[in-house]
Coordinates of C-alpha atoms in Angstrom, one line a residue:
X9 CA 127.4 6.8 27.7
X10 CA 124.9 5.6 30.4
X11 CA 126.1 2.1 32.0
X12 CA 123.6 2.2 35.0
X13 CA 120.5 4.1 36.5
X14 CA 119.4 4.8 39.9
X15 CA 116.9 7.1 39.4
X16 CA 113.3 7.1 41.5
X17 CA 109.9 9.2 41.0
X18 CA 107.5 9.2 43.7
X19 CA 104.0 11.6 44.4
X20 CA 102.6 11.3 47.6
X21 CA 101.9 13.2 51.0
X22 CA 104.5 14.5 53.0
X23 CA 103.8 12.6 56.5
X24 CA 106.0 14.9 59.3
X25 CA 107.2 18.7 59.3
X26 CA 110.7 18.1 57.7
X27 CA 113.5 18.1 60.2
X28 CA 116.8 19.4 59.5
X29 CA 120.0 17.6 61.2
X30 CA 123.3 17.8 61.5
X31 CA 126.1 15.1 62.4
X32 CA 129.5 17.1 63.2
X33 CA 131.4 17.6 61.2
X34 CA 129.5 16.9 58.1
X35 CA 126.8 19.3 55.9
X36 CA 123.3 19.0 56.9
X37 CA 120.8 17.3 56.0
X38 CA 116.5 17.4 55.8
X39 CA 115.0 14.5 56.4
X40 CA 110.7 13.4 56.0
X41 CA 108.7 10.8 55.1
X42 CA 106.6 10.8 51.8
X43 CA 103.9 8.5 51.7
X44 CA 102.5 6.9 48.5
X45 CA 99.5 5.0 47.5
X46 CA 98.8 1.8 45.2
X47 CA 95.1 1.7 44.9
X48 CA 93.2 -1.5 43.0
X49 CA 90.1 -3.5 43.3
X50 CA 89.9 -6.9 44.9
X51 CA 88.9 -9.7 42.4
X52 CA 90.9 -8.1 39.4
X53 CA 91.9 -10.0 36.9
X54 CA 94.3 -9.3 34.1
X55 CA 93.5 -10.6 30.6
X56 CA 96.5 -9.7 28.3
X57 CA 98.2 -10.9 24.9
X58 CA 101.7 -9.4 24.2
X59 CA 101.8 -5.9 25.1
X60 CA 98.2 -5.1 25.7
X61 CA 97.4 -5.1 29.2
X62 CA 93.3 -5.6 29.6
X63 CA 92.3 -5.0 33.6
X64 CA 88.8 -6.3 34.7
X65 CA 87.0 -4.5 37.5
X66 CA 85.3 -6.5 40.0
X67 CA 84.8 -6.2 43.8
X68 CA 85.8 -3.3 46.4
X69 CA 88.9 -1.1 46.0
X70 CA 91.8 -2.0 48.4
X71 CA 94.8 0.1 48.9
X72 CA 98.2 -0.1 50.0
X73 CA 100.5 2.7 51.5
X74 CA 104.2 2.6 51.4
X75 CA 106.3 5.1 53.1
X76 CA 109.6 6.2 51.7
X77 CA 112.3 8.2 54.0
X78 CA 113.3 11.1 52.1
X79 CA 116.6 13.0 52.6
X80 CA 117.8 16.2 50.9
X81 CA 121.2 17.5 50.9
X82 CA 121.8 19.6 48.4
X83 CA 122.2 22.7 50.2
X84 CA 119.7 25.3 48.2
X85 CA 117.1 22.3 47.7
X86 CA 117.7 21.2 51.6
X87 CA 116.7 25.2 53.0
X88 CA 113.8 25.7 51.3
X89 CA 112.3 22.1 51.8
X90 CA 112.9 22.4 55.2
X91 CA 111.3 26.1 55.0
X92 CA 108.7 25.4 52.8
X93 CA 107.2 21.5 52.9
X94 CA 104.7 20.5 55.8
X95 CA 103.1 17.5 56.9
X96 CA 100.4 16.8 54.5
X97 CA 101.4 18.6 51.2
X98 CA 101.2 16.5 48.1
X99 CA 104.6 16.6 46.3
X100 CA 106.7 14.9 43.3
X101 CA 110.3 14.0 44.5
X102 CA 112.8 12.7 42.4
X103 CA 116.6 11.2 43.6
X104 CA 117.9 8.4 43.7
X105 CA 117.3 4.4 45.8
X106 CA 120.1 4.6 48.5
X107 CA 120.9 1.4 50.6
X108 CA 122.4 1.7 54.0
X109 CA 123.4 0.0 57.2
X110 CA 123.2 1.7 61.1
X111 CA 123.9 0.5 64.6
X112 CA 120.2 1.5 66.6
X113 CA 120.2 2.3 70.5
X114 CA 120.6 -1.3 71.1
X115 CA 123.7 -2.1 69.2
X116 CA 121.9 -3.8 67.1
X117 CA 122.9 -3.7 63.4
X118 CA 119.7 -2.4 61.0
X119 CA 119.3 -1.6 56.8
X120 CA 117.9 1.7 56.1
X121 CA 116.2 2.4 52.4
X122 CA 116.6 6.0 51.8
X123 CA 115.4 8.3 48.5
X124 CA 118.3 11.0 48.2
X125 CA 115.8 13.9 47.1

């Protein structure tokens, strides 16, 4: 029995060399950015009538990158990403959403989005 889902897919380019760090006293950790593209052309419009979805091209394509910090712990998973994944290799990650809070340089209290990989 499933009561809730946090489950995320993403393809994209890997934009750094992986780093792998280490807080004491806990595991570690490898941390990189993935970044994804939403492509779609300017002047679209959407024509649609219950579940059929109709999309017009018109004009120039425009596209919007989002960049999603990914971090893997699971030990195995963790080595060989860090061993094995370099900046600019197209991969599929899946995890899960994770929302947190830190305290930057400044004291200055900041949310973090992170993808647990």
């Amino acid at each position: 029995l499933v009561s809730a889902m946090n489950r995320v897919q993403l393809l994209g380019r890997v934009g750094q060399d992986p780093i792998m760090r280490q807080v004491e006293g806990k595991n570690p950790v490898t941390i990189f950015s993935l970044a994804t593209n939403e492509m779609w052309r300017t002047g679209d419009s959407e024509v649609g009538q219950g579940a059929v979805l109709l999309l017009c091209t018109v004009g120039d394509v425009s596209q919007k990158t989002t960049w999603h910090r990914i971090s893997v712990f699971r030990p195995g998973l963790r080595d060989v990403t860090y061993q094995y994944v370099r900046k600019g290799s197209r991969i599929f990650v899946e995890g899960k959403i994770d929302y947190g809070e830190y305290t930057d340089k400044n004291n200055v209290r900041r949310q973090a989005t992170t993808i647990i990989a």
